[in-house]
Amino acid sequence: MAFYIAVSRAKAMSRAFSPIIRCMSNVPENTVYGGPKTQSPDQRVTVTHLKQKHKKGEPITMVTAYDYPSAVHLDSAGIDICLVGDSAAMVVHGYDTTLPITLDEMLVHCRAVARGAKRPLLVGDLPFGSYESSSNQAVDSAVRVLKEGGMDAIKLEGGSPSRITAAKSIVEAGIAVMGHVGLTPQAISVLGGFRPQGRNVASAVKVVETALALQEVGCFSVVLECVPPPVAAAATSALQIPTIGIGAGPFCSGQVLVYHDLLGMMQHPHHAKVTPKFCKQFAHVGEVINKALVEYKEEVASGSFPGAAHSPYKISAAEVNGFLSELTKLGLDKAASAAAEAAEKISTSK
């Protein structure tokens, strides 16, 4: 009986004190580096939210990002969709095409983005070689992107019947799929390079037909890349799902740009060639970065950084004296002199 009374009292106390209980991360608040932000699952953008925006005629925003810091920025800006694109092969890894990046490498990027972006719908690209062999391979890869990468959906390039079939199999496996038509970078060996599509009758019709085929197998959205605006307008009108344009003009349901491109982060001549013509640079962050790095180098070289203002961790005079005494006992007279001189300089430079 006493046991049950004790349990009842414990439950009553728990209810009484429940208002002051708060979630704790594994990183204490009073540390050098702060802990993670509280997640807000109710604010996560979903496929249903996108359908509602599309129905209302509200433009959808999407940005391609590859790591934690950029994901946090997208989160703060209220971007609808964050695409972890296989363009990481070029933008982050320095390759000339998207082909070399592997699924395992993509998963690293996916996990980093998932830790930083709590609001946007997260879409992970299936890289070249991870879904073309069979429907089983496609489903297995897509499952990994969700389970291991923390994504909400996958994107694949649909330019052939086998890829349409792959998209169908993934949807049937219960995974949301975003299609991709027009310029499909994984098919550059067939397309003859990064060339715009839909510039003649046959190619334009193929863009629309492929988009319709992707819709038919259950894709929730389709990216239209590097096609003339009238072709994008036709596809958008023909589809009942939203289109996301990139180099496809203003008549799509939404737009996507690469994080590094829209921020003007790439200042090397090689990257100037890679940055596409259709990309508007909303900032010139690369210039700011270069300027800051040069200033940092100069201040370190001159000895002006770090000064007292950026040397925040203090030790009392008494502890310094004790430290000097111990160093002397150890025969480290030179070290003791260096410590004494440093303490004097820091104290006088406040």
PDB file of N, CA and C in Angstrom, residues 178-259:
ATOM      1  N   MET A 178       9.642  14.662 -57.262  1.00  0.00           N
ATOM      2  CA  MET A 178       9.651  15.849 -58.119  1.00  0.00           C
ATOM      3  C   MET A 178      10.354  15.478 -59.410  1.00  0.00           C
ATOM      4  N   GLY A 179       9.718  15.731 -60.544  1.00  0.00           N
ATOM      5  CA  GLY A 179      10.327  15.428 -61.831  1.00  0.00           C
ATOM      6  C   GLY A 179      11.188  16.582 -62.331  1.00  0.00           C
ATOM      7  N   HIS A 180      11.859  16.363 -63.451  1.00  0.00           N
ATOM      8  CA  HIS A 180      12.782  17.370 -63.995  1.00  0.00           C
ATOM      9  C   HIS A 180      12.873  17.150 -65.503  1.00  0.00           C
ATOM     10  N   VAL A 181      12.499  18.169 -66.274  1.00  0.00           N
ATOM     11  CA  VAL A 181      12.543  18.065 -67.731  1.00  0.00           C
ATOM     12  C   VAL A 181      13.214  19.299 -68.316  1.00  0.00           C
ATOM     13  N   GLY A 182      13.400  19.275 -69.642  1.00  0.00           N
ATOM     14  CA  GLY A 182      14.137  20.343 -70.323  1.00  0.00           C
ATOM     15  C   GLY A 182      15.604  19.974 -70.365  1.00  0.00           C
ATOM     16  N   LEU A 183      16.460  20.903 -69.950  1.00  0.00           N
ATOM     17  CA  LEU A 183      17.874  20.576 -69.826  1.00  0.00           C
ATOM     18  C   LEU A 183      18.042  19.680 -68.608  1.00  0.00           C
ATOM     19  N   THR A 184      18.429  18.448 -68.857  1.00  0.00           N
ATOM     20  CA  THR A 184      18.664  17.498 -67.765  1.00  0.00           C
ATOM     21  C   THR A 184      20.163  17.226 -67.723  1.00  0.00           C
ATOM     22  N   PRO A 185      20.879  17.853 -66.764  1.00  0.00           N
ATOM     23  CA  PRO A 185      22.348  17.812 -66.770  1.00  0.00           C
ATOM     24  C   PRO A 185      22.960  16.421 -66.746  1.00  0.00           C
ATOM     25  N   GLN A 186      22.232  15.429 -66.203  1.00  0.00           N
ATOM     26  CA  GLN A 186      22.785  14.082 -66.172  1.00  0.00           C
ATOM     27  C   GLN A 186      22.836  13.449 -67.559  1.00  0.00           C
ATOM     28  N   ALA A 187      22.136  14.046 -68.514  1.00  0.00           N
ATOM     29  CA  ALA A 187      22.077  13.493 -69.867  1.00  0.00           C
ATOM     30  C   ALA A 187      22.902  14.306 -70.861  1.00  0.00           C
ATOM     31  N   ILE A 188      23.930  15.017 -70.375  1.00  0.00           N
ATOM     32  CA  ILE A 188      24.678  15.898 -71.280  1.00  0.00           C
ATOM     33  C   ILE A 188      25.411  15.134 -72.372  1.00  0.00           C
ATOM     34  N   SER A 189      25.739  13.867 -72.127  1.00  0.00           N
ATOM     35  CA  SER A 189      26.422  13.098 -73.176  1.00  0.00           C
ATOM     36  C   SER A 189      25.488  12.860 -74.355  1.00  0.00           C
ATOM     37  N   VAL A 190      24.191  12.810 -74.086  1.00  0.00           N
ATOM     38  CA  VAL A 190      23.199  12.655 -75.149  1.00  0.00           C
ATOM     39  C   VAL A 190      22.807  14.007 -75.729  1.00  0.00           C
ATOM     40  N   LEU A 191      22.686  14.996 -74.854  1.00  0.00           N
ATOM     41  CA  LEU A 191      22.251  16.332 -75.302  1.00  0.00           C
ATOM     42  C   LEU A 191      23.357  17.109 -75.999  1.00  0.00           C
ATOM     43  N   GLY A 192      24.600  16.661 -75.799  1.00  0.00           N
ATOM     44  CA  GLY A 192      25.716  17.366 -76.429  1.00  0.00           C
ATOM     45  C   GLY A 192      26.204  18.536 -75.616  1.00  0.00           C
ATOM     46  N   GLY A 193      26.032  18.461 -74.300  1.00  0.00           N
ATOM     47  CA  GLY A 193      26.480  19.545 -73.419  1.00  0.00           C
ATOM     48  C   GLY A 193      25.310  20.196 -72.718  1.00  0.00           C
ATOM     49  N   PHE A 194      25.611  21.272 -72.005  1.00  0.00           N
ATOM     50  CA  PHE A 194      24.563  22.007 -71.280  1.00  0.00           C
ATOM     51  C   PHE A 194      23.839  22.926 -72.257  1.00  0.00           C
ATOM     52  N   ARG A 195      22.921  22.353 -73.000  1.00  0.00           N
ATOM     53  CA  ARG A 195      22.230  23.092 -74.050  1.00  0.00           C
ATOM     54  C   ARG A 195      20.754  23.270 -73.700  1.00  0.00           C
ATOM     55  N   PRO A 196      20.195  24.465 -73.941  1.00  0.00           N
ATOM     56  CA  PRO A 196      18.761  24.670 -73.695  1.00  0.00           C
ATOM     57  C   PRO A 196      17.933  23.743 -74.578  1.00  0.00           C
ATOM     58  N   GLN A 197      16.754  23.396 -74.105  1.00  0.00           N
ATOM     59  CA  GLN A 197      15.868  22.492 -74.825  1.00  0.00           C
ATOM     60  C   GLN A 197      14.580  23.219 -75.213  1.00  0.00           C
ATOM     61  N   GLY A 198      13.795  22.592 -76.087  1.00  0.00           N
ATOM     62  CA  GLY A 198      12.507  23.158 -76.479  1.00  0.00           C
ATOM     63  C   GLY A 198      12.597  24.298 -77.463  1.00  0.00           C
ATOM     64  N   ARG A 199      13.688  24.355 -78.229  1.00  0.00           N
ATOM     65  CA  ARG A 199      13.873  25.480 -79.147  1.00  0.00           C
ATOM     66  C   ARG A 199      13.416  25.167 -80.566  1.00  0.00           C
ATOM     67  N   ASN A 200      12.933  23.958 -80.798  1.00  0.00           N
ATOM     68  CA  ASN A 200      12.271  23.638 -82.063  1.00  0.00           C
ATOM     69  C   ASN A 200      10.992  22.870 -81.722  1.00  0.00           C
ATOM     70  N   VAL A 201      10.154  22.636 -82.714  1.00  0.00           N
ATOM     71  CA  VAL A 201       8.830  22.057 -82.472  1.00  0.00           C
ATOM     72  C   VAL A 201       8.933  20.708 -81.770  1.00  0.00           C
ATOM     73  N   ALA A 202       9.758  19.830 -82.298  1.00  0.00           N
ATOM     74  CA  ALA A 202       9.853  18.480 -81.731  1.00  0.00           C
ATOM     75  C   ALA A 202      10.339  18.511 -80.290  1.00  0.00           C
ATOM     76  N   SER A 203      11.364  19.319 -80.047  1.00  0.00           N
ATOM     77  CA  SER A 203      11.914  19.397 -78.697  1.00  0.00           C
ATOM     78  C   SER A 203      10.918  20.033 -77.731  1.00  0.00           C
ATOM     79  N   ALA A 204      10.196  21.057 -78.181  1.00  0.00           N
ATOM     80  CA  ALA A 204       9.214  21.727 -77.323  1.00  0.00           C
ATOM     81  C   ALA A 204       8.079  20.773 -76.948  1.00  0.00           C
ATOM     82  N   VAL A 205       7.605  20.028 -77.940  1.00  0.00           N
ATOM     83  CA  VAL A 205       6.534  19.056 -77.674  1.00  0.00           C
ATOM     84  C   VAL A 205       7.020  17.987 -76.691  1.00  0.00           C
ATOM     85  N   LYS A 206       8.273  17.562 -76.845  1.00  0.00           N
ATOM     86  CA  LYS A 206       8.819  16.547 -75.949  1.00  0.00           C
ATOM     87  C   LYS A 206       8.855  17.037 -74.503  1.00  0.00           C
ATOM     88  N   VAL A 207       9.186  18.312 -74.316  1.00  0.00           N
ATOM     89  CA  VAL A 207       9.208  18.878 -72.963  1.00  0.00           C
ATOM     90  C   VAL A 207       7.836  18.753 -72.317  1.00  0.00           C
ATOM     91  N   VAL A 208       6.813  19.146 -73.057  1.00  0.00           N
ATOM     92  CA  VAL A 208       5.446  19.108 -72.519  1.00  0.00           C
ATOM     93  C   VAL A 208       5.005  17.666 -72.297  1.00  0.00           C
ATOM     94  N   GLU A 209       5.267  16.800 -73.264  1.00  0.00           N
ATOM     95  CA  GLU A 209       4.839  15.406 -73.140  1.00  0.00           C
ATOM     96  C   GLU A 209       5.537  14.710 -71.975  1.00  0.00           C
ATOM     97  N   THR A 210       6.812  14.983 -71.780  1.00  0.00           N
ATOM     98  CA  THR A 210       7.550  14.354 -70.678  1.00  0.00           C
ATOM     99  C   THR A 210       7.028  14.849 -69.340  1.00  0.00           C
ATOM    100  N   ALA A 211       6.724  16.141 -69.260  1.00  0.00           N
ATOM    101  CA  ALA A 211       6.161  16.694 -68.034  1.00  0.00           C
ATOM    102  C   ALA A 211       4.812  16.046 -67.710  1.00  0.00           C
ATOM    103  N   LEU A 212       3.987  15.860 -68.741  1.00  0.00           N
ATOM    104  CA  LEU A 212       2.688  15.211 -68.550  1.00  0.00           C
ATOM    105  C   LEU A 212       2.862  13.758 -68.104  1.00  0.00           C
ATOM    106  N   ALA A 213       3.860  13.096 -68.657  1.00  0.00           N
ATOM    107  CA  ALA A 213       4.115  11.700 -68.277  1.00  0.00           C
ATOM    108  C   ALA A 213       4.531  11.603 -66.817  1.00  0.00           C
ATOM    109  N   LEU A 214       5.340  12.552 -66.369  1.00  0.00           N
ATOM    110  CA  LEU A 214       5.757  12.561 -64.964  1.00  0.00           C
ATOM    111  C   LEU A 214       4.566  12.828 -64.046  1.00  0.00           C
ATOM    112  N   GLN A 215       3.679  13.720 -64.481  1.00  0.00           N
ATOM    113  CA  GLN A 215       2.466  13.955 -63.713  1.00  0.00           C
ATOM    114  C   GLN A 215       1.621  12.693 -63.647  1.00  0.00           C
ATOM    115  N   GLU A 216       1.527  12.001 -64.756  1.00  0.00           N
ATOM    116  CA  GLU A 216       0.697  10.797 -64.848  1.00  0.00           C
ATOM    117  C   GLU A 216       1.137   9.712 -63.870  1.00  0.00           C
ATOM    118  N   VAL A 217       2.442   9.609 -63.636  1.00  0.00           N
ATOM    119  CA  VAL A 217       2.928   8.555 -62.732  1.00  0.00           C
ATOM    120  C   VAL A 217       2.956   9.012 -61.274  1.00  0.00           C
ATOM    121  N   GLY A 218       2.506  10.254 -61.009  1.00  0.00           N
ATOM    122  CA  GLY A 218       2.327  10.653 -59.628  1.00  0.00           C
ATOM    123  C   GLY A 218       3.264  11.700 -59.080  1.00  0.00           C
ATOM    124  N   CYS A 219       4.102  12.322 -59.913  1.00  0.00           N
ATOM    125  CA  CYS A 219       4.996  13.371 -59.413  1.00  0.00           C
ATOM    126  C   CYS A 219       4.174  14.551 -58.888  1.00  0.00           C
ATOM    127  N   PHE A 220       4.644  15.167 -57.801  1.00  0.00           N
ATOM    128  CA  PHE A 220       3.905  16.276 -57.206  1.00  0.00           C
ATOM    129  C   PHE A 220       4.305  17.625 -57.792  1.00  0.00           C
ATOM    130  N   SER A 221       5.400  17.647 -58.557  1.00  0.00           N
ATOM    131  CA  SER A 221       5.881  18.878 -59.166  1.00  0.00           C
ATOM    132  C   SER A 221       6.898  18.524 -60.239  1.00  0.00           C
ATOM    133  N   VAL A 222       7.160  19.469 -61.147  1.00  0.00           N
ATOM    134  CA  VAL A 222       8.134  19.243 -62.209  1.00  0.00           C
ATOM    135  C   VAL A 222       9.013  20.485 -62.361  1.00  0.00           C
ATOM    136  N   VAL A 223      10.315  20.281 -62.383  1.00  0.00           N
ATOM    137  CA  VAL A 223      11.257  21.355 -62.679  1.00  0.00           C
ATOM    138  C   VAL A 223      11.385  21.489 -64.194  1.00  0.00           C
ATOM    139  N   LEU A 224      11.289  22.727 -64.688  1.00  0.00           N
ATOM    140  CA  LEU A 224      11.500  23.024 -66.106  1.00  0.00           C
ATOM    141  C   LEU A 224      12.793  23.819 -66.213  1.00  0.00           C
ATOM    142  N   GLU A 225      13.816  23.235 -66.814  1.00  0.00           N
ATOM    143  CA  GLU A 225      15.120  23.896 -66.857  1.00  0.00           C
ATOM    144  C   GLU A 225      15.511  24.287 -68.278  1.00  0.00           C
ATOM    145  N   CYS A 226      15.885  25.540 -68.427  1.00  0.00           N
ATOM    146  CA  CYS A 226      16.453  26.063 -69.680  1.00  0.00           C
ATOM    147  C   CYS A 226      15.583  25.765 -70.888  1.00  0.00           C
ATOM    148  N   VAL A 227      14.350  26.226 -70.843  1.00  0.00           N
ATOM    149  CA  VAL A 227      13.443  26.130 -71.992  1.00  0.00           C
ATOM    150  C   VAL A 227      12.869  27.514 -72.257  1.00  0.00           C
ATOM    151  N   PRO A 228      12.476  27.821 -73.484  1.00  0.00           N
ATOM    152  CA  PRO A 228      11.898  29.128 -73.793  1.00  0.00           C
ATOM    153  C   PRO A 228      10.612  29.374 -72.991  1.00  0.00           C
ATOM    154  N   PRO A 229      10.344  30.617 -72.601  1.00  0.00           N
ATOM    155  CA  PRO A 229       9.141  30.934 -71.815  1.00  0.00           C
ATOM    156  C   PRO A 229       7.830  30.413 -72.405  1.00  0.00           C
ATOM    157  N   PRO A 230       7.601  30.487 -73.741  1.00  0.00           N
ATOM    158  CA  PRO A 230       6.332  29.955 -74.258  1.00  0.00           C
ATOM    159  C   PRO A 230       6.180  28.445 -74.018  1.00  0.00           C
ATOM    160  N   VAL A 231       7.291  27.717 -74.061  1.00  0.00           N
ATOM    161  CA  VAL A 231       7.236  26.272 -73.812  1.00  0.00           C
ATOM    162  C   VAL A 231       6.917  26.012 -72.341  1.00  0.00           C
ATOM    163  N   ALA A 232       7.547  26.786 -71.461  1.00  0.00           N
ATOM    164  CA  ALA A 232       7.273  26.646 -70.030  1.00  0.00           C
ATOM    165  C   ALA A 232       5.825  27.012 -69.720  1.00  0.00           C
ATOM    166  N   ALA A 233       5.323  28.048 -70.382  1.00  0.00           N
ATOM    167  CA  ALA A 233       3.929  28.454 -70.171  1.00  0.00           C
ATOM    168  C   ALA A 233       2.970  27.362 -70.609  1.00  0.00           C
ATOM    169  N   ALA A 234       3.282  26.722 -71.742  1.00  0.00           N
ATOM    170  CA  ALA A 234       2.434  25.635 -72.243  1.00  0.00           C
ATOM    171  C   ALA A 234       2.422  24.466 -71.272  1.00  0.00           C
ATOM    172  N   ALA A 235       3.606  24.096 -70.793  1.00  0.00           N
ATOM    173  CA  ALA A 235       3.701  22.975 -69.851  1.00  0.00           C
ATOM    174  C   ALA A 235       2.958  23.295 -68.560  1.00  0.00           C
ATOM    175  N   THR A 236       3.134  24.514 -68.059  1.00  0.00           N
ATOM    176  CA  THR A 236       2.473  24.918 -66.816  1.00  0.00           C
ATOM    177  C   THR A 236       0.959  24.886 -66.969  1.00  0.00           C
ATOM    178  N   SER A 237       0.463  25.325 -68.124  1.00  0.00           N
ATOM    179  CA  SER A 237      -0.973  25.317 -68.386  1.00  0.00           C
ATOM    180  C   SER A 237      -1.519  23.901 -68.534  1.00  0.00           C
ATOM    181  N   ALA A 238      -0.721  23.034 -69.150  1.00  0.00           N
ATOM    182  CA  ALA A 238      -1.180  21.669 -69.403  1.00  0.00           C
ATOM    183  C   ALA A 238      -1.198  20.816 -68.134  1.00  0.00           C
ATOM    184  N   LEU A 239      -0.347  21.150 -67.190  1.00  0.00           N
ATOM    185  CA  LEU A 239      -0.217  20.344 -65.976  1.00  0.00           C
ATOM    186  C   LEU A 239      -1.186  20.798 -64.888  1.00  0.00           C
ATOM    187  N   GLN A 240      -1.524  19.886 -64.020  1.00  0.00           N
ATOM    188  CA  GLN A 240      -2.317  20.200 -62.833  1.00  0.00           C
ATOM    189  C   GLN A 240      -1.438  20.273 -61.592  1.00  0.00           C
ATOM    190  N   ILE A 241      -0.152  20.007 -61.749  1.00  0.00           N
ATOM    191  CA  ILE A 241       0.806  20.098 -60.653  1.00  0.00           C
ATOM    192  C   ILE A 241       1.710  21.305 -60.903  1.00  0.00           C
ATOM    193  N   PRO A 242       2.332  21.859 -59.864  1.00  0.00           N
ATOM    194  CA  PRO A 242       3.164  23.049 -60.060  1.00  0.00           C
ATOM    195  C   PRO A 242       4.445  22.777 -60.840  1.00  0.00           C
ATOM    196  N   THR A 243       4.829  23.765 -61.636  1.00  0.00           N
ATOM    197  CA  THR A 243       6.122  23.728 -62.329  1.00  0.00           C
ATOM    198  C   THR A 243       7.065  24.692 -61.618  1.00  0.00           C
ATOM    199  N   ILE A 244       8.326  24.290 -61.511  1.00  0.00           N
ATOM    200  CA  ILE A 244       9.357  25.126 -60.901  1.00  0.00           C
ATOM    201  C   ILE A 244      10.367  25.457 -61.988  1.00  0.00           C
ATOM    202  N   GLY A 245      10.469  26.719 -62.344  1.00  0.00           N
ATOM    203  CA  GLY A 245      11.323  27.108 -63.450  1.00  0.00           C
ATOM    204  C   GLY A 245      12.723  27.491 -63.020  1.00  0.00           C
ATOM    205  N   ILE A 246      13.674  27.160 -63.887  1.00  0.00           N
ATOM    206  CA  ILE A 246      15.045  27.640 -63.726  1.00  0.00           C
ATOM    207  C   ILE A 246      15.564  27.920 -65.132  1.00  0.00           C
ATOM    208  N   GLY A 247      15.674  29.181 -65.468  1.00  0.00           N
ATOM    209  CA  GLY A 247      16.001  29.551 -66.841  1.00  0.00           C
ATOM    210  C   GLY A 247      14.860  29.251 -67.786  1.00  0.00           C
ATOM    211  N   ALA A 248      13.616  29.308 -67.257  1.00  0.00           N
ATOM    212  CA  ALA A 248      12.442  28.971 -68.064  1.00  0.00           C
ATOM    213  C   ALA A 248      11.437  30.115 -68.122  1.00  0.00           C
ATOM    214  N   GLY A 249      11.847  31.305 -67.706  1.00  0.00           N
ATOM    215  CA  GLY A 249      10.958  32.457 -67.794  1.00  0.00           C
ATOM    216  C   GLY A 249       9.999  32.584 -66.627  1.00  0.00           C
ATOM    217  N   PRO A 250       9.115  33.594 -66.697  1.00  0.00           N
ATOM    218  CA  PRO A 250       8.259  33.958 -65.553  1.00  0.00           C
ATOM    219  C   PRO A 250       6.907  33.252 -65.476  1.00  0.00           C
ATOM    220  N   PHE A 251       6.654  32.304 -66.377  1.00  0.00           N
ATOM    221  CA  PHE A 251       5.304  31.736 -66.459  1.00  0.00           C
ATOM    222  C   PHE A 251       5.154  30.395 -65.747  1.00  0.00           C
ATOM    223  N   CYS A 252       6.108  30.040 -64.905  1.00  0.00           N
ATOM    224  CA  CYS A 252       6.029  28.807 -64.138  1.00  0.00           C
ATOM    225  C   CYS A 252       5.314  29.060 -62.811  1.00  0.00           C
ATOM    226  N   SER A 253       5.010  27.977 -62.098  1.00  0.00           N
ATOM    227  CA  SER A 253       4.325  28.095 -60.806  1.00  0.00           C
ATOM    228  C   SER A 253       5.273  28.560 -59.709  1.00  0.00           C
ATOM    229  N   GLY A 254       6.568  28.417 -59.939  1.00  0.00           N
ATOM    230  CA  GLY A 254       7.570  28.835 -58.967  1.00  0.00           C
ATOM    231  C   GLY A 254       8.926  28.936 -59.631  1.00  0.00           C
ATOM    232  N   GLN A 255       9.920  29.314 -58.850  1.00  0.00           N
ATOM    233  CA  GLN A 255      11.268  29.483 -59.387  1.00  0.00           C
ATOM    234  C   GLN A 255      12.288  28.842 -58.450  1.00  0.00           C
ATOM    235  N   VAL A 256      13.425  28.429 -59.030  1.00  0.00           N
ATOM    236  CA  VAL A 256      14.532  27.890 -58.243  1.00  0.00           C
ATOM    237  C   VAL A 256      15.846  28.452 -58.770  1.00  0.00           C
ATOM    238  N   LEU A 257      16.733  28.792 -57.855  1.00  0.00           N
ATOM    239  CA  LEU A 257      18.106  29.153 -58.188  1.00  0.00           C
ATOM    240  C   LEU A 257      19.031  28.480 -57.188  1.00  0.00           C
ATOM    241  N   VAL A 258      20.292  28.366 -57.569  1.00  0.00           N
ATOM    242  CA  VAL A 258      21.302  27.800 -56.674  1.00  0.00           C
ATOM    243  C   VAL A 258      21.762  28.876 -55.697  1.00  0.00           C
ATOM    244  N   TYR A 259      21.853  28.512 -54.439  1.00  0.00           N
ATOM    245  CA  TYR A 259      22.245  29.416 -53.348  1.00  0.00           C
ATOM    246  C   TYR A 259      23.480  30.234 -53.705  1.00  0.00           C
TER     247      TYR A 259
END
